[in-house]
Amino acid sequence: MRSIHTDEIIKNIKEMCIEANYTLASDVEEKIRGAAQKEDSKIGKQILAQLSENLDIAKNDLIPICQDTGMAIIFIKLGQEIHIEGVNLEEAVNEGIRQGYEEGYLRKSVVSDPLIRNNTKDNTPGIIHYEIVPGSQMEITVAPKGFGSENMSRIYMLKPSDGEEGVKRAILETVRLAGPNACPPIVVGVGIGGSFEKCAVLAKKALTRDLDKRSELKHIQELEEVILKEINELGIGPGGLGGRTTALGVNIETYPTHIAGLPVAINICCHVNRHVKRVL
Amino acid sequence: MDRYINAPLKEEIVKELKAGDYVYITGVIYSARDAAHKRMYEALEQGKEIPFDINNNIIYYLGPTPEREGQVIGSAGPTTSSRMDKYTPSLLDLGLKGMIGKGKRSQDVINSVIKNKAVYFAAVGGAGALLSKKIKSSKVIAYDDLGTEAIRELYVEDFPVIVVIDSKGNNLYEIVMQSS
Ligand code: SF4
């Protein structure tokens, strides 16, 4: 039995909240910088150049990449042989978020009640997804999520007969409706299968996968590629002002589902696709 | 076309701006987003005044990150404009001349932009670090208790935006989707 103290968890989550908001993962950054060369639209090129410059300024002048520093989404894969010492885990995660958002000069964007809407002033609580796995390691992913793009995400409860075509149609419709609102170029996370809530969590998880890593399932890999191509033919472009760079990537995750259903969740993320992973 | 203009706006200038123009704004603009709009709207409904003279001014839909010592403002990019749609026509009727945000607007807002000869600009979403460099001073002037959502008076220099909806109602988002 291995022990991990919650002080270590707090410290890591704090650092990860800050890191995620000042530097993008290299795959996302390279895609943004590379897109400027491939874009034909004049406005599109100019916007992509501004996004590259924005990443430089964020890093060099210590200004968050975007003012919406997100709600902190945390994925925890906890090895079942780990014993956690200190405070309770949920408190530790939220303490890490609290310290990260304060010390990192990040915006506090969380309200305590969805209808009364008072700001909690420390960006807590985060949204935590736990998974218990074999082993004695703890993997933490911190993915601050902006809501301009979150608001454009959708779930479809399709019929099995809708099949692959139906899935494609749902994704393209969601991207078209999101248009300029989700700060394109976007990253599209898709969850297919499971149940109503399972596909949504899969879609969120898909957003944390490396953009250069395709699905291991051959038919899904093909679907990812075809849909990315079709999205980029929609003409929405950077900032929604026209061009071929509408999406930087499409990541799809799947799960077994019921004989009667074909749930599909499409989680849209902007180009500020933040995620930092650490293994303790 | 690239244009350099001053804020507050002048109607003659606004009328010349066309959807698709690149515009660099220098002058005083005001930041306000969801909660500040709701409060201004409620004040107007109760026959009260709003906290600044809106005539010929520009509102920037912004809630910045906190600034570090020595910085004027933190990350300062646009938020999604459509959440302000409900409140916008009353502000345009009061004299608001320009808005900076990102994303689509409702038909009611577009009609009100035409009626009031105003303009809707987009700034690049997700470029908050770059845009913060164009803001030279920032002061909270109202609704301090709203934190990031307070109303700020900002002095900007060559603040880069694109005309999306011009005073005739031409809409760049529609134009690019039709031509693709
Ligand atoms: S959608 Fe993304 S880039 Fe756009 S404002 Fe929100 S966090 Fe920033």
Coordinates of C-alpha atoms and ligand atoms in Angstrom, one line a residue:
Chain A
M1 CA 0.0 0.0 0.0
R2 CA 1.4 3.3 -1.1
S3 CA 0.5 6.6 0.7
I4 CA 0.1 10.0 -0.9
H5 CA -0.4 13.0 1.3
T6 CA -3.1 15.5 0.2
D7 CA -0.5 18.3 0.5
E8 CA 1.2 16.9 -2.5
I9 CA -2.1 16.7 -4.4
I10 CA -2.9 20.3 -3.5
K11 CA 0.4 21.6 -4.7
N12 CA 0.2 19.7 -8.0
I13 CA -3.3 20.8 -8.8
K14 CA -2.4 24.4 -8.0
E15 CA 0.6 24.3 -10.3
M16 CA -1.4 22.6 -13.1
C17 CA -4.2 25.2 -13.0
I18 CA -1.6 27.9 -13.5
E19 CA 0.4 26.0 -16.2
A20 CA -2.8 25.2 -18.2
N21 CA -3.8 28.8 -18.4
Y22 CA -0.4 30.3 -19.5
T23 CA 0.9 27.6 -22.0
L24 CA -0.9 25.2 -24.3
A25 CA 0.1 21.6 -24.7
S26 CA 2.6 21.4 -27.6
D27 CA 0.2 19.5 -29.9
V28 CA -2.4 22.3 -29.7
E29 CA 0.2 25.0 -30.0
E30 CA 1.8 23.5 -33.1
K31 CA -1.6 23.0 -34.8
I32 CA -2.4 26.7 -34.2
R33 CA 0.9 27.9 -35.5
G34 CA 0.8 25.5 -38.4
A35 CA -2.7 26.5 -39.5
A36 CA -1.6 30.1 -40.4
Q37 CA 0.5 28.7 -43.2
K38 CA -2.3 26.6 -44.7
E39 CA -5.1 29.1 -44.4
D40 CA -6.0 30.9 -47.7
S41 CA -8.4 33.5 -46.3
K42 CA -6.8 36.8 -45.6
I43 CA -8.8 37.5 -42.5
G44 CA -8.3 33.9 -41.4
K45 CA -4.5 34.1 -41.8
Q46 CA -4.4 37.4 -39.8
I47 CA -6.5 36.0 -37.0
L48 CA -4.3 32.9 -36.8
A49 CA -1.2 35.1 -36.7
Q50 CA -2.8 37.0 -33.8
L51 CA -3.4 33.8 -32.0
S52 CA 0.2 32.7 -32.3
E53 CA 1.4 36.2 -31.1
N54 CA -1.1 35.8 -28.2
L55 CA 0.5 32.6 -27.1
D56 CA 4.0 34.3 -27.1
I57 CA 2.7 37.3 -25.1
A58 CA 0.9 34.9 -22.6
K59 CA 4.2 33.1 -22.0
N60 CA 6.6 36.0 -21.9
D61 CA 4.5 38.6 -20.1
L62 CA 2.6 36.3 -17.8
I63 CA -0.9 37.1 -19.0
P64 CA -3.4 34.2 -19.2
I65 CA -4.0 33.1 -22.8
C66 CA -7.7 33.9 -22.5
Q67 CA -9.6 35.9 -19.9
D68 CA -12.0 33.1 -19.4
T69 CA -9.7 30.9 -17.4
G70 CA -12.5 28.4 -17.1
M71 CA -14.2 26.2 -14.7
A72 CA -11.6 23.6 -13.5
I73 CA -12.5 20.1 -14.8
I74 CA -10.4 17.5 -13.1
F75 CA -10.0 13.8 -14.1
I76 CA -8.5 11.6 -11.4
K77 CA -7.4 8.0 -12.1
L78 CA -6.7 6.6 -8.7
G79 CA -4.8 3.4 -8.3
Q80 CA -6.7 1.2 -5.9
E81 CA -3.6 0.4 -3.9
I82 CA -3.1 4.0 -2.8
H83 CA -4.0 5.2 0.6
I84 CA -4.7 8.9 0.8
E85 CA -3.5 10.8 3.9
G86 CA -4.4 14.2 5.2
V87 CA -7.7 16.0 4.4
N88 CA -10.4 14.4 2.3
L89 CA -9.6 14.2 -1.4
E90 CA -12.4 16.4 -2.6
E91 CA -11.3 19.2 -0.2
A92 CA -7.7 18.8 -1.4
V93 CA -8.7 19.2 -5.1
N94 CA -10.7 22.3 -4.4
E95 CA -7.9 23.7 -2.2
G96 CA -5.5 23.2 -5.1
I97 CA -7.9 25.0 -7.5
R98 CA -8.4 27.8 -4.9
Q99 CA -4.7 28.4 -4.5
G100 CA -4.0 28.1 -8.3
Y101 CA -6.6 30.6 -9.3
E102 CA -5.5 33.0 -6.6
E103 CA -1.7 32.8 -7.0
G104 CA -2.0 32.5 -10.8
Y105 CA -4.0 35.7 -11.2
L106 CA -6.8 33.7 -12.9
R107 CA -10.4 34.8 -13.2
K108 CA -12.9 33.5 -10.7
S109 CA -15.8 32.4 -12.9
V110 CA -17.9 30.1 -10.7
V111 CA -21.2 30.9 -9.2
S112 CA -22.5 28.9 -6.2
D113 CA -26.1 28.4 -7.3
P114 CA -27.0 28.3 -10.9
L115 CA -30.1 30.4 -10.4
I116 CA -29.1 32.8 -7.6
R117 CA -25.7 33.3 -9.2
N118 CA -23.4 34.5 -6.5
N119 CA -19.7 34.3 -7.4
T120 CA -17.8 32.0 -5.0
K121 CA -14.8 34.3 -5.5
D122 CA -12.2 31.4 -5.6
N123 CA -13.3 29.5 -8.7
T124 CA -14.3 26.5 -6.6
P125 CA -15.8 24.0 -6.7
G126 CA -14.2 22.2 -9.6
I127 CA -15.9 19.4 -11.4
I128 CA -14.2 16.1 -10.5
H129 CA -14.4 12.8 -12.4
Y130 CA -12.9 9.9 -10.5
E131 CA -11.9 6.6 -11.9
I132 CA -10.6 3.7 -9.7
V133 CA -7.9 1.8 -11.6
P134 CA -5.5 -1.0 -10.8
G135 CA -2.1 -0.1 -9.5
S136 CA -0.5 2.4 -7.1
Q137 CA -0.3 5.5 -9.1
M138 CA -2.5 8.6 -9.3
E139 CA -3.0 10.3 -12.6
I140 CA -4.4 13.8 -12.5
T141 CA -5.6 15.8 -15.5
V142 CA -6.6 19.4 -15.0
A143 CA -8.6 20.9 -17.9
P144 CA -9.9 24.4 -17.3
K145 CA -12.9 24.8 -19.6
G146 CA -14.2 28.1 -21.1
F147 CA -17.9 28.4 -21.4
G148 CA -18.1 30.3 -24.7
S149 CA -17.5 27.0 -26.3
E150 CA -19.1 24.9 -23.6
N151 CA -22.4 26.6 -24.3
M152 CA -22.3 25.5 -27.9
S153 CA -22.0 21.8 -27.0
R154 CA -24.9 19.3 -27.5
I155 CA -26.2 15.8 -26.8
Y156 CA -28.2 13.8 -29.2
M157 CA -30.1 10.6 -28.3
L158 CA -30.0 9.1 -31.8
K159 CA -31.7 5.9 -33.0
P160 CA -29.5 2.9 -33.8
S161 CA -30.8 3.1 -37.4
D162 CA -29.3 6.6 -37.7
G163 CA -25.9 4.9 -37.7
E164 CA -22.7 6.6 -38.7
E165 CA -24.5 9.0 -41.0
G166 CA -26.6 10.2 -38.1
V167 CA -23.5 10.8 -36.0
K168 CA -21.8 12.8 -38.7
R169 CA -24.9 14.9 -39.2
A170 CA -25.2 15.6 -35.5
I171 CA -21.5 16.7 -35.3
L172 CA -21.7 18.9 -38.3
E173 CA -24.9 20.5 -37.2
T174 CA -23.4 21.3 -33.8
V175 CA -20.3 22.9 -35.3
R176 CA -22.4 24.9 -37.7
L177 CA -24.7 26.2 -35.0
A178 CA -21.6 27.0 -32.8
G179 CA -20.2 29.1 -35.7
P180 CA -18.3 32.1 -34.4
N181 CA -19.5 31.8 -30.8
A182 CA -17.1 29.0 -29.8
C183 CA -14.0 31.0 -30.8
P184 CA -12.9 28.9 -33.8
P185 CA -10.6 27.2 -34.7
I186 CA -12.2 24.7 -32.4
V187 CA -11.4 21.2 -31.0
V188 CA -14.3 18.8 -31.2
G189 CA -14.6 16.1 -28.5
V190 CA -17.2 13.5 -29.2
G191 CA -18.5 10.7 -27.0
I192 CA -20.5 7.9 -28.8
G193 CA -22.4 5.2 -26.9
G194 CA -22.9 4.5 -23.2
S195 CA -25.8 6.4 -21.7
F196 CA -27.0 10.0 -21.5
E197 CA -24.3 11.0 -19.0
K198 CA -21.6 8.6 -20.0
C199 CA -21.4 10.0 -23.6
A200 CA -21.0 13.5 -22.2
V201 CA -18.1 12.5 -19.9
L202 CA -16.5 10.7 -22.8
A203 CA -16.8 13.8 -25.0
K204 CA -15.1 15.9 -22.3
K205 CA -12.4 13.3 -21.9
A206 CA -11.8 13.2 -25.7
L207 CA -10.8 16.9 -25.5
T208 CA -7.9 16.0 -23.3
R209 CA -6.4 13.5 -25.8
D210 CA -3.4 14.6 -27.9
L211 CA -4.6 16.0 -31.2
D212 CA -2.0 13.9 -33.1
K213 CA -3.2 10.7 -31.5
R214 CA -6.0 9.0 -33.4
S215 CA -8.5 6.5 -32.0
E216 CA -7.2 3.0 -31.8
L217 CA -10.4 1.7 -33.4
K218 CA -10.0 1.7 -37.2
H219 CA -13.6 2.7 -38.1
I220 CA -13.5 5.5 -35.5
Q221 CA -10.1 6.7 -36.7
E222 CA -11.6 7.0 -40.2
L223 CA -14.6 8.8 -38.8
E224 CA -12.4 11.3 -37.0
E225 CA -10.6 12.0 -40.2
V226 CA -13.6 12.3 -42.4
I227 CA -15.5 14.6 -40.0
L228 CA -12.5 16.9 -39.6
K229 CA -12.3 17.3 -43.3
E230 CA -16.0 18.0 -43.6
I231 CA -15.9 20.5 -40.8
N232 CA -13.1 22.4 -42.5
E233 CA -15.1 22.5 -45.6
L234 CA -17.9 24.4 -43.8
G235 CA -16.1 27.7 -44.4
I236 CA -16.6 29.0 -40.8
G237 CA -12.9 29.7 -40.4
P238 CA -10.9 31.5 -37.7
G239 CA -13.1 33.7 -35.6
G240 CA -16.1 32.6 -37.7
L241 CA -14.9 35.1 -40.4
G242 CA -14.3 32.7 -43.2
G243 CA -11.6 30.2 -44.1
R244 CA -10.7 26.6 -44.0
T245 CA -9.3 26.4 -40.4
T246 CA -12.5 25.7 -38.5
A247 CA -11.3 22.8 -36.4
L248 CA -7.9 21.8 -35.3
G249 CA -8.9 18.2 -34.5
V250 CA -11.8 15.8 -33.9
N251 CA -11.3 13.3 -31.1
I252 CA -13.9 10.5 -30.6
E253 CA -14.3 8.2 -27.7
T254 CA -16.7 5.3 -27.6
Y255 CA -18.3 2.9 -25.1
P256 CA -20.7 0.0 -25.4
T257 CA -24.4 1.0 -25.3
H258 CA -27.9 -0.4 -25.1
I259 CA -29.6 -2.2 -28.0
A260 CA -32.1 0.6 -28.3
G261 CA -29.8 3.6 -28.2
L262 CA -27.1 5.6 -29.9
P263 CA -26.2 8.5 -27.6
V264 CA -23.8 11.1 -29.1
A265 CA -22.3 14.0 -27.1
I266 CA -20.4 16.8 -28.8
N267 CA -18.3 18.9 -26.5
I268 CA -16.9 21.9 -28.3
C269 CA -13.7 23.5 -27.1
C270 CA -12.1 26.6 -28.5
H271 CA -8.5 26.8 -29.7
V272 CA -7.6 27.5 -26.0
N273 CA -7.8 23.7 -25.4
R274 CA -6.2 23.5 -22.0
H275 CA -5.2 20.3 -20.3
V276 CA -2.2 19.3 -18.2
K277 CA -1.6 15.8 -17.0
R278 CA 0.7 14.6 -14.2
V279 CA 1.2 11.2 -12.6
L280 CA 1.9 11.1 -8.9
Chain B
M1 CA -10.3 48.1 -45.7
D2 CA -8.1 49.2 -42.7
R3 CA -9.4 52.1 -40.7
Y4 CA -8.2 54.0 -37.7
I5 CA -11.0 55.6 -35.7
N6 CA -11.5 57.3 -32.4
A7 CA -13.9 56.6 -29.5
P8 CA -16.4 57.9 -28.5
L9 CA -17.8 57.4 -32.0
K10 CA -19.2 59.9 -34.5
E11 CA -22.2 59.0 -36.5
E12 CA -20.6 60.2 -39.8
I13 CA -17.7 57.8 -39.2
V14 CA -20.0 54.9 -38.1
K15 CA -22.0 55.2 -41.3
E16 CA -18.8 54.8 -43.4
L17 CA -17.8 51.5 -41.8
K18 CA -18.6 48.4 -43.7
A19 CA -18.9 44.7 -42.7
G20 CA -15.4 43.2 -43.2
D21 CA -13.4 46.4 -42.5
Y22 CA -10.5 46.1 -40.1
V23 CA -10.7 48.8 -37.6
Y24 CA -8.2 50.1 -35.0
I25 CA -9.9 52.0 -32.2
T26 CA -8.2 54.7 -30.0
G27 CA -10.0 56.4 -27.1
V28 CA -12.2 55.7 -24.2
I29 CA -14.5 52.6 -24.2
Y30 CA -16.5 50.9 -21.4
S31 CA -16.4 47.2 -20.4
A32 CA -19.6 45.5 -19.3
R33 CA -20.9 41.9 -19.5
D34 CA -23.8 39.8 -18.2
A35 CA -24.3 41.0 -14.7
A36 CA -23.6 44.7 -15.4
H37 CA -26.1 44.6 -18.3
K38 CA -28.7 43.0 -16.2
R39 CA -28.3 45.8 -13.6
M40 CA -28.3 48.6 -16.1
Y41 CA -31.4 47.1 -17.7
E42 CA -33.2 46.9 -14.3
A43 CA -32.2 50.5 -13.5
L44 CA -33.7 51.7 -16.8
E45 CA -36.9 49.7 -16.1
Q46 CA -37.2 51.4 -12.8
G47 CA -36.7 54.8 -14.4
K48 CA -33.2 55.2 -12.9
E49 CA -30.0 56.3 -14.6
I50 CA -27.2 54.1 -15.7
P51 CA -23.8 54.8 -14.2
F52 CA -22.1 56.4 -17.3
D53 CA -23.1 58.6 -20.2
I54 CA -23.6 56.1 -22.9
N55 CA -24.2 58.5 -25.8
N56 CA -21.9 57.7 -28.8
N57 CA -19.9 55.3 -26.7
I58 CA -18.7 51.8 -27.2
I59 CA -19.3 48.9 -24.8
Y60 CA -16.8 46.1 -24.8
Y61 CA -18.2 42.7 -23.6
L62 CA -15.3 41.9 -21.2
G63 CA -14.6 40.3 -17.9
P64 CA -10.8 40.4 -17.5
T65 CA -8.5 38.3 -15.3
P66 CA -7.0 40.1 -12.3
E67 CA -3.9 42.2 -13.2
R68 CA -0.4 41.5 -11.7
E69 CA 1.5 44.4 -10.1
G70 CA 2.7 46.7 -12.9
Q71 CA 0.1 45.6 -15.4
V72 CA -2.8 47.8 -16.5
I73 CA -5.3 44.9 -16.8
G74 CA -5.1 41.1 -17.0
S75 CA -6.1 39.0 -20.0
A76 CA -8.8 41.0 -21.8
G77 CA -10.5 39.3 -24.8
P78 CA -14.2 39.4 -25.8
T79 CA -17.0 37.3 -24.4
T80 CA -19.9 35.9 -26.3
S81 CA -22.2 38.8 -27.3
S82 CA -25.5 36.9 -27.7
R83 CA -26.0 36.8 -23.9
M84 CA -26.3 40.6 -23.9
D85 CA -28.9 40.5 -26.8
K86 CA -31.9 40.8 -24.4
Y87 CA -30.5 44.1 -23.0
T88 CA -28.9 45.6 -26.0
P89 CA -31.8 47.3 -27.9
S90 CA -32.7 49.5 -24.9
L91 CA -29.0 50.6 -24.6
L92 CA -28.8 51.4 -28.4
D93 CA -32.0 53.5 -28.1
L94 CA -30.3 55.4 -25.3
G95 CA -27.4 56.3 -27.6
L96 CA -24.9 53.4 -27.4
K97 CA -23.1 53.5 -30.8
G98 CA -20.8 50.5 -30.8
M99 CA -20.3 47.1 -29.3
I100 CA -17.2 44.9 -29.2
G101 CA -17.7 41.2 -28.6
K102 CA -17.7 37.9 -30.4
G103 CA -20.3 35.8 -32.1
K104 CA -23.8 36.1 -33.6
R105 CA -26.5 38.7 -32.6
S106 CA -30.3 38.3 -32.6
Q107 CA -32.5 39.9 -35.3
D108 CA -33.8 42.3 -32.7
V109 CA -30.2 43.6 -32.1
I110 CA -29.5 43.8 -35.8
N111 CA -32.7 45.8 -36.4
S112 CA -31.8 48.1 -33.5
V113 CA -28.3 48.6 -34.9
I114 CA -29.8 49.7 -38.3
K115 CA -32.4 51.9 -36.6
N116 CA -29.8 53.7 -34.4
K117 CA -27.0 53.7 -37.0
A118 CA -24.7 51.8 -34.7
V119 CA -22.0 49.2 -35.3
Y120 CA -21.1 45.8 -34.0
F121 CA -17.4 44.8 -34.0
A122 CA -15.8 41.5 -33.2
A123 CA -12.4 41.2 -31.5
V124 CA -10.6 37.9 -31.8
G125 CA -11.8 35.4 -29.2
G126 CA -9.1 33.8 -27.2
A127 CA -6.5 36.5 -27.8
G128 CA -6.9 38.1 -24.4
A129 CA -3.2 38.4 -23.7
L130 CA -2.6 40.3 -27.0
L131 CA -5.6 42.5 -26.5
S132 CA -4.7 43.5 -23.0
K133 CA -1.5 45.1 -24.5
K134 CA -3.8 47.6 -26.4
I135 CA -5.4 48.8 -23.2
K136 CA -3.4 51.6 -21.7
S137 CA -5.5 52.4 -18.6
S138 CA -8.4 50.8 -16.7
K139 CA -10.5 52.1 -13.9
V140 CA -13.6 50.5 -12.3
I141 CA -16.3 53.2 -12.5
A142 CA -19.4 51.2 -11.3
Y143 CA -20.7 48.0 -9.8
D144 CA -17.5 47.3 -8.0
D145 CA -19.1 44.5 -6.1
L146 CA -19.4 42.5 -9.4
G147 CA -15.7 41.8 -9.4
T148 CA -14.6 40.9 -13.0
E149 CA -18.1 41.9 -14.2
A150 CA -17.8 45.5 -12.9
I151 CA -18.0 48.4 -15.4
R152 CA -14.6 49.7 -16.3
E153 CA -13.6 52.8 -18.2
L154 CA -10.7 51.8 -20.5
Y155 CA -8.4 53.8 -22.6
V156 CA -7.4 51.8 -25.7
E157 CA -4.8 52.5 -28.4
D158 CA -5.2 50.9 -31.9
F159 CA -7.4 48.2 -30.4
P160 CA -7.9 45.7 -33.3
V161 CA -11.5 44.8 -34.3
I162 CA -13.4 43.7 -37.4
V163 CA -16.8 45.2 -38.4
V164 CA -19.3 42.3 -38.3
I165 CA -22.6 44.2 -38.5
D166 CA -22.5 47.6 -40.0
S167 CA -25.1 50.4 -39.8
K168 CA -26.9 49.2 -42.9
G169 CA -27.3 45.7 -41.3
N170 CA -24.8 43.9 -43.5
N171 CA -23.6 40.9 -41.4
L172 CA -20.1 39.5 -42.1
Y173 CA -20.9 36.1 -40.4
E174 CA -23.8 35.6 -42.9
I175 CA -21.7 36.9 -45.8
V176 CA -18.9 34.4 -45.3
M177 CA -21.3 31.5 -44.8
Q178 CA -23.1 32.3 -48.0
S179 CA -20.0 32.6 -50.1
S180 CA -18.5 29.3 -49.0
Ligands
SF4_1 S1 -14.5 30.0 -25.8 FE1 -12.3 29.7 -25.3 S2 -11.2 31.3 -26.4 FE2 -13.3 31.9 -26.4 S3 -13.5 33.2 -24.7 FE3 -14.1 31.2 -24.0 S4 -12.2 30.3 -23.2 FE4 -11.6 32.0 -24.4

